[in-house]
CSV table of C-alpha atoms and ligand atoms in Angstrom, one decimal:
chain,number,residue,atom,x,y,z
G,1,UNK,CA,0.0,0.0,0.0
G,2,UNK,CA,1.1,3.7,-0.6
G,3,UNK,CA,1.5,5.8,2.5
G,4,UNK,CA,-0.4,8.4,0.9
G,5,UNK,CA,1.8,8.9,-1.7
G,6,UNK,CA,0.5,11.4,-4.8
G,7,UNK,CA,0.8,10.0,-8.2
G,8,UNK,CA,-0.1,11.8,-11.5
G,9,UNK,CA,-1.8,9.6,-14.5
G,10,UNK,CA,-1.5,11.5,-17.8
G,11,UNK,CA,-4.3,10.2,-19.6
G,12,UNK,CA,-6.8,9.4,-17.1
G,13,UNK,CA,-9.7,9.4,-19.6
G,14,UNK,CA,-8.5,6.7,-21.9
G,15,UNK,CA,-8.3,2.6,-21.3
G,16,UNK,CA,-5.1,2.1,-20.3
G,17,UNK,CA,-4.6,5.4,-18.0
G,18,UNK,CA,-7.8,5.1,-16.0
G,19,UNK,CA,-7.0,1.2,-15.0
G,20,UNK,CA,-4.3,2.6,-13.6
G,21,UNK,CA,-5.9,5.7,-12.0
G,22,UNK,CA,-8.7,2.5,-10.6
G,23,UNK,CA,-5.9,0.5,-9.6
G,24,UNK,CA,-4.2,2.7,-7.9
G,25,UNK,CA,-6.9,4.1,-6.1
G,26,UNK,CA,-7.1,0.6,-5.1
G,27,UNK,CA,-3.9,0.3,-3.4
G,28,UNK,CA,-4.7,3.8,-1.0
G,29,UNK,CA,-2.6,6.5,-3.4
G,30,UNK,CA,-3.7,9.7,-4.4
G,31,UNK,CA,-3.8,10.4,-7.5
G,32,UNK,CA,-4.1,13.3,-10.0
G,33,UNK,CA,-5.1,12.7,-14.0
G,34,UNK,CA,-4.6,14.9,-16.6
G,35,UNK,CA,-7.1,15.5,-19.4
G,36,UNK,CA,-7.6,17.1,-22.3
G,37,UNK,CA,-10.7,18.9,-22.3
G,38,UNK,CA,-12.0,19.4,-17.9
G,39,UNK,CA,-15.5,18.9,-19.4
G,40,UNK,CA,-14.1,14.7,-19.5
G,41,UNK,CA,-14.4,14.8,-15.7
G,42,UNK,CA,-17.3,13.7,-15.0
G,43,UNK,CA,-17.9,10.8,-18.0
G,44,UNK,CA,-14.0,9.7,-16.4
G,45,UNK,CA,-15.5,9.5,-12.5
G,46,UNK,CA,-18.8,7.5,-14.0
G,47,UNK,CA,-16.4,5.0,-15.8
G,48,UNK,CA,-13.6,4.9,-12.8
G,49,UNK,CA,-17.3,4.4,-10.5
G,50,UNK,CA,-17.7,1.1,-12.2
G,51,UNK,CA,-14.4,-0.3,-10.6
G,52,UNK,CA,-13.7,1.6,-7.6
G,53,UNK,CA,-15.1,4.7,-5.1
G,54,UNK,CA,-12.5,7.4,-5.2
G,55,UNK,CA,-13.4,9.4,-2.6
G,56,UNK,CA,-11.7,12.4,-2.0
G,57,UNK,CA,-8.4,11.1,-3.2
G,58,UNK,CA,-8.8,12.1,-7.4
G,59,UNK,CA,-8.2,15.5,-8.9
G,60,UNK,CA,-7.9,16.1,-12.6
G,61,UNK,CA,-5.6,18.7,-15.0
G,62,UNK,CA,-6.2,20.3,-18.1
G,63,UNK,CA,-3.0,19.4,-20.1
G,64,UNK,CA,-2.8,18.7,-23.6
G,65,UNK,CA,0.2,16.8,-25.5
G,66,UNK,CA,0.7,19.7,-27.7
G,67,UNK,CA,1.2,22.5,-25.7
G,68,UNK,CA,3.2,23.5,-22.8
G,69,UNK,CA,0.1,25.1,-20.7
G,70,UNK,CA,-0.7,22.9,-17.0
G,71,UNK,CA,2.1,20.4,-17.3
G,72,UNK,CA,4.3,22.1,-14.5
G,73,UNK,CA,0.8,22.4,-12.2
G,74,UNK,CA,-0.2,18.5,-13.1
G,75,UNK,CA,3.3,17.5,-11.8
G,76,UNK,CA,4.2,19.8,-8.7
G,77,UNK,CA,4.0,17.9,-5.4
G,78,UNK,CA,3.9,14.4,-7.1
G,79,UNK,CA,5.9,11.8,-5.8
G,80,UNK,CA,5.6,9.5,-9.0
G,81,UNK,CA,4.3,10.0,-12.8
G,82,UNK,CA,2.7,7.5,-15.1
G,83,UNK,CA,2.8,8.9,-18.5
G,84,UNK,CA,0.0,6.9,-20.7
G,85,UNK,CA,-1.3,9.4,-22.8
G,86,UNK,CA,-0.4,9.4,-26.5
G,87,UNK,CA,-2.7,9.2,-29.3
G,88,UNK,CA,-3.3,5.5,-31.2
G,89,UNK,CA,-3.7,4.6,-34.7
G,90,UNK,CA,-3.9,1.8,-36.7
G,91,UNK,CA,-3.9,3.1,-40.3
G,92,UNK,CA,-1.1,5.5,-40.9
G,93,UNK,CA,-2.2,9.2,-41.1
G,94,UNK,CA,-1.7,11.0,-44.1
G,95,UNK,CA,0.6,13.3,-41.9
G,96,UNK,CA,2.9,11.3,-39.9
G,97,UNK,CA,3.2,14.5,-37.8
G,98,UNK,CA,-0.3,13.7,-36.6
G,99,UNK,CA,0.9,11.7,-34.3
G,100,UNK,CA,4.8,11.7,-34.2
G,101,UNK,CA,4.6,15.7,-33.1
G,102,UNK,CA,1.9,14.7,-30.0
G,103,UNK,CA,3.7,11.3,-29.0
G,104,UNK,CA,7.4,12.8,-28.5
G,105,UNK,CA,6.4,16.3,-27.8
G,106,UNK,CA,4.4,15.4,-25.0
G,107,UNK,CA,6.5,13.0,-23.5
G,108,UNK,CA,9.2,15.2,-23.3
G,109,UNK,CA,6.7,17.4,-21.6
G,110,UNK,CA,5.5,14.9,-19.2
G,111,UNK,CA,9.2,13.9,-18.8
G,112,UNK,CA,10.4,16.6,-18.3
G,113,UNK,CA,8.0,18.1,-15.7
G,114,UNK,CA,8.5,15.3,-13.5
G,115,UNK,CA,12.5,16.1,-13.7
G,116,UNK,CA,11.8,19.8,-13.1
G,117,UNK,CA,9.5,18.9,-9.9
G,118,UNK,CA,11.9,16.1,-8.7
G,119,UNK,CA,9.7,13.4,-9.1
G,120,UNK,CA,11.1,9.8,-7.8
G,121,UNK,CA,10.1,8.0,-10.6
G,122,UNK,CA,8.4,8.3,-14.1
G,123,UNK,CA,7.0,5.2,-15.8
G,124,UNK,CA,6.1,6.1,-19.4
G,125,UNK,CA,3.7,3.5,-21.6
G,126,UNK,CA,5.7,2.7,-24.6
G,127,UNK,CA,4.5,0.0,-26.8
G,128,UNK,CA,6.0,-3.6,-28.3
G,129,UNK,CA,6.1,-1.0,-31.4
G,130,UNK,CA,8.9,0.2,-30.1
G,131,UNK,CA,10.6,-3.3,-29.7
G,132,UNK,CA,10.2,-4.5,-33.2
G,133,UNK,CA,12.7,-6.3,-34.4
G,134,UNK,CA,11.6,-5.7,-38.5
G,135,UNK,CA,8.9,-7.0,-41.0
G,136,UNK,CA,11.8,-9.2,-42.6
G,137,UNK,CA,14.0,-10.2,-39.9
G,138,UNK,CA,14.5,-14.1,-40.2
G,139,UNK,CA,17.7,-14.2,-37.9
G,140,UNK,CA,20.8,-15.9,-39.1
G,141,UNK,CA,22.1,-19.1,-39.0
G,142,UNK,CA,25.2,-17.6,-36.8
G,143,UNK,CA,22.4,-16.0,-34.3
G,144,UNK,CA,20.6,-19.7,-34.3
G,145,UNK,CA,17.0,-17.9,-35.3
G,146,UNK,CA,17.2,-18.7,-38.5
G,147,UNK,CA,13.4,-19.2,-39.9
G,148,UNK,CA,12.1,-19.3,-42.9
G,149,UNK,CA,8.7,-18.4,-42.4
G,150,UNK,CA,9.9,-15.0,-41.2
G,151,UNK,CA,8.5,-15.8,-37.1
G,152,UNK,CA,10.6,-14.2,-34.7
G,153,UNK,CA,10.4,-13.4,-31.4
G,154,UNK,CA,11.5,-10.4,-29.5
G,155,UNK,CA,12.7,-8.8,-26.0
G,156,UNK,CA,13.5,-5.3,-24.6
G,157,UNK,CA,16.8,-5.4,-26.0
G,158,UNK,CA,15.3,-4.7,-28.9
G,159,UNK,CA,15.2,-0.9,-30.8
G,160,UNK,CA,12.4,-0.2,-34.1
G,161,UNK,CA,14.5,1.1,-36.4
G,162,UNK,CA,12.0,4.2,-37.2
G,163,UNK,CA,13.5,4.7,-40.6
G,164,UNK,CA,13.2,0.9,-41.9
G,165,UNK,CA,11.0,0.4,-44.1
G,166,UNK,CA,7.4,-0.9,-43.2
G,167,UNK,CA,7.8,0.4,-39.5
G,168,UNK,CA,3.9,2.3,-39.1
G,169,UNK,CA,3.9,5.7,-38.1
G,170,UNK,CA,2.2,4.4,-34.8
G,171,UNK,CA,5.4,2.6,-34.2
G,172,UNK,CA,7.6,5.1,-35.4
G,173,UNK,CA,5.6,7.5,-32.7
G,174,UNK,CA,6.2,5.2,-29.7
G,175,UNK,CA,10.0,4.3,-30.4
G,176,UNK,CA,10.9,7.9,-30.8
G,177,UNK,CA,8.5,9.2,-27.8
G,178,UNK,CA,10.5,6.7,-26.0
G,179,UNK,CA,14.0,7.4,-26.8
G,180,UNK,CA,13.2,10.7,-25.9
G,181,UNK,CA,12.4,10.6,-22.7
G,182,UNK,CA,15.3,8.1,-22.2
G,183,UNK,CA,17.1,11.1,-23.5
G,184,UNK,CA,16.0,13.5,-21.2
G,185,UNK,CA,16.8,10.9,-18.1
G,186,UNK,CA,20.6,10.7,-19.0
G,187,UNK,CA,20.9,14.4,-19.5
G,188,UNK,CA,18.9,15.2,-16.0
G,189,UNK,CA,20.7,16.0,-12.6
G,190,UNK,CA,17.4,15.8,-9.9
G,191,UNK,CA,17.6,11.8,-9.7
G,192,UNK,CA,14.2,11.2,-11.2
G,193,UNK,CA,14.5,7.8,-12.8
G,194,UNK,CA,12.3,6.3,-15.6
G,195,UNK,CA,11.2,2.9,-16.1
G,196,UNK,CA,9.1,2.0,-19.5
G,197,UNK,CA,6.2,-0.4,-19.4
G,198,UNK,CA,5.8,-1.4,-23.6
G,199,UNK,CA,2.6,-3.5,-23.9
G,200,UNK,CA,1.6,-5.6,-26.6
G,201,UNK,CA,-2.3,-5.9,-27.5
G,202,UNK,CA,-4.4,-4.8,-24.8
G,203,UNK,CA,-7.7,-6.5,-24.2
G,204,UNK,CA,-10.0,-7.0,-20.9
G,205,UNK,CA,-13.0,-5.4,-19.9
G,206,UNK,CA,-14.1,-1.8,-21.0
G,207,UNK,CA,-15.8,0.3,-18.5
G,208,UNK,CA,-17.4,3.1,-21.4
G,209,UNK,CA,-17.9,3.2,-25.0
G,210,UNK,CA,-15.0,5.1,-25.8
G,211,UNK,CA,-12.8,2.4,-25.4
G,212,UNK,CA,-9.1,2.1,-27.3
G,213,UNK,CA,-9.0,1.0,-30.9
G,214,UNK,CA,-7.1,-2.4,-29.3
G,215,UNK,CA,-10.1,-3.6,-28.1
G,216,UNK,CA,-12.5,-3.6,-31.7
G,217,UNK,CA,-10.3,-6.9,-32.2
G,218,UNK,CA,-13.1,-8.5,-29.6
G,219,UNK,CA,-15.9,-5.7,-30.5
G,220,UNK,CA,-15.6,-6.4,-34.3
G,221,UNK,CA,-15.9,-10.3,-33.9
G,222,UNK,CA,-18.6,-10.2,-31.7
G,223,UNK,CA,-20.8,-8.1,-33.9
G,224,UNK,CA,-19.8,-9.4,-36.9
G,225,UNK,CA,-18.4,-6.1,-38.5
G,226,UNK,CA,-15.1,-8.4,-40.0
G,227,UNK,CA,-16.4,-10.5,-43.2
G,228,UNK,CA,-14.1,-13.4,-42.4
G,229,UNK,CA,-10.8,-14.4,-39.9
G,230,UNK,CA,-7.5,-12.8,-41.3
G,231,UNK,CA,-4.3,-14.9,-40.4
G,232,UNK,CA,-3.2,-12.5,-38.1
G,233,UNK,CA,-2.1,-13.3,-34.3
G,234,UNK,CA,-1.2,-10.9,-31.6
G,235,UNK,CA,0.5,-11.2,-27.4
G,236,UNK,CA,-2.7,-10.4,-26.1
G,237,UNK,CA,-2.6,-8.6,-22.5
G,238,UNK,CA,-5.0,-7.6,-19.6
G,239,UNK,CA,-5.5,-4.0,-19.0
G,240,UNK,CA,-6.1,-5.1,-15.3
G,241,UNK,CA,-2.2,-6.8,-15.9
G,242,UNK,CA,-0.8,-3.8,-17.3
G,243,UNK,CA,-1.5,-1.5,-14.5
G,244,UNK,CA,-0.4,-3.5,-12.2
G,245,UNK,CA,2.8,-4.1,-14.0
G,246,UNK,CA,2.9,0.1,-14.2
G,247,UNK,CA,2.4,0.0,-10.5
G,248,UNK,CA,5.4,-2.7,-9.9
G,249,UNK,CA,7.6,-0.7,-12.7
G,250,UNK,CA,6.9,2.4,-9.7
G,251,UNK,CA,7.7,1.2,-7.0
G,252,UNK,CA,10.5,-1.7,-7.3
G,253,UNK,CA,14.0,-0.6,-7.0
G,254,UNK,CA,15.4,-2.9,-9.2
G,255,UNK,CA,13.4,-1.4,-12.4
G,256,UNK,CA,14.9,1.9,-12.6
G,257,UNK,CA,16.5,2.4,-16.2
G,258,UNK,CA,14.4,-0.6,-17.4
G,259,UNK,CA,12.2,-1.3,-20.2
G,260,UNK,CA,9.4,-4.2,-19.2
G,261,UNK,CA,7.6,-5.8,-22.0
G,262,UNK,CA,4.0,-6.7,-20.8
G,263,UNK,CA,2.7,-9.2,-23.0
G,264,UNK,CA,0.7,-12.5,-22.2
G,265,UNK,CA,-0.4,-15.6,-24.5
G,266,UNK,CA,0.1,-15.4,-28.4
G,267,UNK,CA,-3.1,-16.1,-30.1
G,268,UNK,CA,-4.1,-16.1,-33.7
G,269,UNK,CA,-7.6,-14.0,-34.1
G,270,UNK,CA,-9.1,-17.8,-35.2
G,271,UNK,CA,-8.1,-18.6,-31.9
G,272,UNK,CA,-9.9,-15.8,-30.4
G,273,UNK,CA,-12.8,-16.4,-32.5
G,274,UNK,CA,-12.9,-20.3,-31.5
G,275,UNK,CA,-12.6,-19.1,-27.5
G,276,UNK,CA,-15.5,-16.7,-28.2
G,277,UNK,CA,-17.9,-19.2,-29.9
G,278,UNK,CA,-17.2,-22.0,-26.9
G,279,UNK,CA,-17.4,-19.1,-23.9
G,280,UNK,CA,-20.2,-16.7,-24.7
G,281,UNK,CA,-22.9,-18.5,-26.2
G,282,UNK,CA,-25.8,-16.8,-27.9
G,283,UNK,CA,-23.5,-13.9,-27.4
G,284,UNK,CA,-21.0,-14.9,-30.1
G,285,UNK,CA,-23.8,-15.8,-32.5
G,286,UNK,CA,-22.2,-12.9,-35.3
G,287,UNK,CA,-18.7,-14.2,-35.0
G,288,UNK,CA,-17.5,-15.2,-38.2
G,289,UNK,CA,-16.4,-18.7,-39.0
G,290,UNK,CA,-14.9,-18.5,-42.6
G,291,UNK,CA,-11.0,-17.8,-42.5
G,292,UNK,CA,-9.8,-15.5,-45.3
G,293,UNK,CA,-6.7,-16.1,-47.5
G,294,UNK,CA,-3.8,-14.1,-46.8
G,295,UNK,CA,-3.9,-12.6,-50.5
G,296,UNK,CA,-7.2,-11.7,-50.8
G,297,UNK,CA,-6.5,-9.1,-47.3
G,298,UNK,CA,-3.4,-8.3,-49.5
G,299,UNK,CA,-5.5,-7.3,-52.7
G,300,UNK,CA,-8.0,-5.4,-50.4
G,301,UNK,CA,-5.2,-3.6,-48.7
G,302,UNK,CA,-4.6,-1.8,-51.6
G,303,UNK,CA,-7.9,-0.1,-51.2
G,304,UNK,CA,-8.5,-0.2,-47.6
G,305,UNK,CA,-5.7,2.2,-45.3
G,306,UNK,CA,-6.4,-0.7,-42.0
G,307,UNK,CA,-6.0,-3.7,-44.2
G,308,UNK,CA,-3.1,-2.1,-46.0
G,309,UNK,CA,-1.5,-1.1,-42.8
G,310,UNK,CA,-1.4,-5.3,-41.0
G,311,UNK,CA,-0.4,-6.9,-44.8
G,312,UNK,CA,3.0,-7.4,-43.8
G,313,UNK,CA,2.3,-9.4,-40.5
G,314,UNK,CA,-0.2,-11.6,-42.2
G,315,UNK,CA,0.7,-15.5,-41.2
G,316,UNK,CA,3.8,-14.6,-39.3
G,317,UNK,CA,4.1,-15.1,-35.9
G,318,UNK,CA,6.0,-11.8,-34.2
G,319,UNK,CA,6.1,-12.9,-30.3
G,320,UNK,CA,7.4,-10.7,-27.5
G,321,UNK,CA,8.6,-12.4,-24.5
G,322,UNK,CA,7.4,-10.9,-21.3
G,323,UNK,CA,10.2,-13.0,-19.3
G,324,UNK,CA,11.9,-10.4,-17.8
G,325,UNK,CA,8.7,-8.7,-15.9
G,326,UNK,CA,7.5,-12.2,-14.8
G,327,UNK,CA,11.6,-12.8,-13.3
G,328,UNK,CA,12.6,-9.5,-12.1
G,329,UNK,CA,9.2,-8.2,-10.8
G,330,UNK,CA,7.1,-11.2,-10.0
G,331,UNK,CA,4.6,-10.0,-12.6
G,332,UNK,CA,1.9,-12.6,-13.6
G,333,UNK,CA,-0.4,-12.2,-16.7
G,334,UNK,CA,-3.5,-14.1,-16.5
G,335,UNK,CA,-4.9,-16.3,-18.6
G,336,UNK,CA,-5.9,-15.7,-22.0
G,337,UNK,CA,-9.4,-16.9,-21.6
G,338,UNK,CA,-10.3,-14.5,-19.1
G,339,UNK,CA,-9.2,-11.5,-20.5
G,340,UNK,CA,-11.3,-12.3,-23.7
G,341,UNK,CA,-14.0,-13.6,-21.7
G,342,UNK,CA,-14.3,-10.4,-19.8
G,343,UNK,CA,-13.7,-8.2,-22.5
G,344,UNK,CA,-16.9,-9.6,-24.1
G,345,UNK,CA,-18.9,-9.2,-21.5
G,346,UNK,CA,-18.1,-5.9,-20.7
G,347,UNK,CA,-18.8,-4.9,-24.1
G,348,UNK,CA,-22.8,-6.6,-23.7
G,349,UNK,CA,-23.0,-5.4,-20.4
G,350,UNK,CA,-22.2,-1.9,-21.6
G,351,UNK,CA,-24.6,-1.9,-24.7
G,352,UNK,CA,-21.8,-2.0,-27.1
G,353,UNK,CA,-22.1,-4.9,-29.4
V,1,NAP,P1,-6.9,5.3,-25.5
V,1,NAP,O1,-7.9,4.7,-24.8
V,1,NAP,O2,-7.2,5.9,-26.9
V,1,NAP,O3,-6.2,6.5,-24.7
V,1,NAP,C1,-5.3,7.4,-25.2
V,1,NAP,C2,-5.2,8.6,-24.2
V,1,NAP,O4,-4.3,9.5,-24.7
V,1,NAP,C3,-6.5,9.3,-23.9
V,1,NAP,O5,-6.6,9.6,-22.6
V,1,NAP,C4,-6.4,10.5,-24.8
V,1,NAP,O6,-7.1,11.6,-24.4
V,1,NAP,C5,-4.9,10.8,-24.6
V,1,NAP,N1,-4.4,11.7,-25.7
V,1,NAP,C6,-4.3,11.5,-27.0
V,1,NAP,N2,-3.9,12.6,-27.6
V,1,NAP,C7,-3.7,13.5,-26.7
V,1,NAP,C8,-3.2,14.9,-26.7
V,1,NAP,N3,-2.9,15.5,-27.8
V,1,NAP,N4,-3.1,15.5,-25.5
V,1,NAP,C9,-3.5,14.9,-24.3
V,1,NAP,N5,-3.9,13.6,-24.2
V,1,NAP,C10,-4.0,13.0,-25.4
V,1,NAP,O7,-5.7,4.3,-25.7
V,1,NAP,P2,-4.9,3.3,-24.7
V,1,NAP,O8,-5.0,2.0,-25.4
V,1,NAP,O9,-5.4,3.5,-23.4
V,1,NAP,O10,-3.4,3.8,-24.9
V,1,NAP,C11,-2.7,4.4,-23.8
V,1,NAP,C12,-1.3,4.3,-24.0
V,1,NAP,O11,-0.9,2.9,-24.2
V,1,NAP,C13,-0.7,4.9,-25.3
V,1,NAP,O12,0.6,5.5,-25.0
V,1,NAP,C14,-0.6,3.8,-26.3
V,1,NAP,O13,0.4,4.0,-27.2
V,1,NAP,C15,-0.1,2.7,-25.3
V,1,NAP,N6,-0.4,1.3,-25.8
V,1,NAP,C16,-1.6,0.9,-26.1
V,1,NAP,C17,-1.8,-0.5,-26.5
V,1,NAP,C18,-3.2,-1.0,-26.8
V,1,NAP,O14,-3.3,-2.2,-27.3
V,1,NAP,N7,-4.2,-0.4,-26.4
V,1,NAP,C19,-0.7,-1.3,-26.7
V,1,NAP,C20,0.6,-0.7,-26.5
V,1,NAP,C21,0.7,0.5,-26.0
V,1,NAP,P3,-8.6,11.9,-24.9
V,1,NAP,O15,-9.6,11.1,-24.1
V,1,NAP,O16,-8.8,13.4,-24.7
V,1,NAP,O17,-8.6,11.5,-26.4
């Protein structure tokens, strides 16, 4: 438990940044959130209500990504920071700026607030994006990951190369958000230390409709809004598991100056469409069965920006290994079944499919 310690989320209003606000509520902190627009305040509360009572220990900030305004008054008095906020996107944007400019320009922000204010620790949400190891990496024979199918599997040791070709401008956003507050770190004198968390696809239950694009993997199968199952497979991971591992990224000594892959079972969306069918009954009546050939997603691709974007990860298996979170901080993703099993319900319980 805290001690009363104060902890600013940046993000509060989004999926990731208010289970964390909720879980740390939880575990007795205070905690400030920044959002956007101060009109989000109430529609955040009536969300966070549905997991925990705040009390009187949850303020919110008006700070946006793009500017400098509310940052230095978000952070001042704060014993840690979680910087989550960063805007999401599938398809690339016809401007990459869109959301390079908010991604690196606001964690330097964040980052470097919480250096400014002397903040203990900063734990910023980076992504697997950031930890890609390339859309044509087979290995070598000399590295004994030679594969011919073009699998891999990768591990925080791993950079994105934002300049190689085939990187998205998402993951371009999150590997250079990320280096720069590593950046900022190593240049800083007030002993503020950063730890990244850099989760892979994050499912589990939704607690409002305006829920992360991650999560229309489960919404789009349930109501039938996909025509058939692509060959495409993801680490999926529980929201509930990610917060916890920004909490443990916080607090443990050990994971200063560390990145921490959080990332649980791989699954292959056929998998998730077959654990669907056999868990929710009637509820999974509009989940497709037909599987769709890997060319014909090609073909449309050229026409459609999200089908275009996931081409080159069609029947390849990229894997990230969450190893070093499970040995050096005793995190535990749970199983896969009930993060998709309460996802889905959450979804019908909410009105949503
Ligand atoms: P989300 O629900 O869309 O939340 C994004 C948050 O960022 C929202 O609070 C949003 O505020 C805020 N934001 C976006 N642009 C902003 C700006 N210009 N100024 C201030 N705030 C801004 O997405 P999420 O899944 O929770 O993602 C949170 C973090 O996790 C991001 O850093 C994302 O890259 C990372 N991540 C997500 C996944 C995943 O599968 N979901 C996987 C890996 C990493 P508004 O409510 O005002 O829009």
């Amino acid at each position: 438990m805290s001690g009363g310690e104060t902890v600013l989320v940046t993000g509060g209003s989004g999926y990731i940044g208010g289970w964390c606000v909720a879980s740390l509520l939880q575990r007795g902190y205070v905690v400030r959130t920044t959002v956007r627009d101060l009109a989000k305040e109430a529609a955040v509360r009536a969300s966070l209500s549905k997991i925990t009572d705040p009390g009187n220990r949850l303020s919110f900030y008006a700070a946006n990504l793009t500017s400098d305004d509310g940052w230095d008054a978000a952070v001042e008095g704060c014993d840690y920071v979680l910087h989550v906020a960063s805007p999401l996107g599938v398809a690339d944007p016809k401007d990459p700026n869109d959301l390079i400019v908010p991604a690196r320009e606001g964690a330097k922000r964040a980052v470097g607030a919480a250096i400014k204010a002397g903040v203990k620790r900063v734990v910023l949400t980076s992504s697997v994006a950031a930890t890609y190891k390339g859309a044509t990496h087979r290995g070598t024979m000399a590295e004994g990951k030679a594969d011919p199918t073009g699998d891999w599997t990768s591990d925080e040791t791993v950079w994105t190369d934002p300049s190689a070709p085939k990187v998205s401008v998402y993951a371009q956003s999150k590997t250079l958000a990320e280096r720069a507050a590593w950046e900022l770190i190593h240049a800083s004198s007030t002993g503020t230390t950063l730890a990244t968390v850099n989760p892979a696809l994050v499912l589990g239950p939704v607690t409002s409709g305006d829920f992360s694009e991650s999560v229309q993997v489960v919404e789009r199968l349930l109501s039938g809004r996909v025509p058939g199952i692509p060959r495409l497979g993801f680490n999926v991971v529980d929201v509930r598991d990610v917060a916890d591992l920004h909490i443990r990224a916080m607090t443990d000594e050990h994971a200063a100056g560390e990145r921490f892959i959080a990332a649980g079972q791989y699954a292959w969306m056929g998998d998730l469409a077959d654990l669907l069918r056999a868990k929710m009954g009637a509820g999974a009546a509009k989940v497709p069965t037909r599987k769709v050939p890997n060319f014909v997603i090609r073909l449309a691709g050229l026409f459609d920006k999200d089908l275009g974007s996931v081409s080159s990860s069609l029947g390849v298996k990229h894997d990230y290994s969450s190893d070093k979170a499970q040995r050096m901080l005793g995190w535990k993703p749970r199983p896969l079944e009930e993060t998709i099993v309460d996802c889905a319900n959450s979804l019908i319980a909410n009105g949503l499919v």
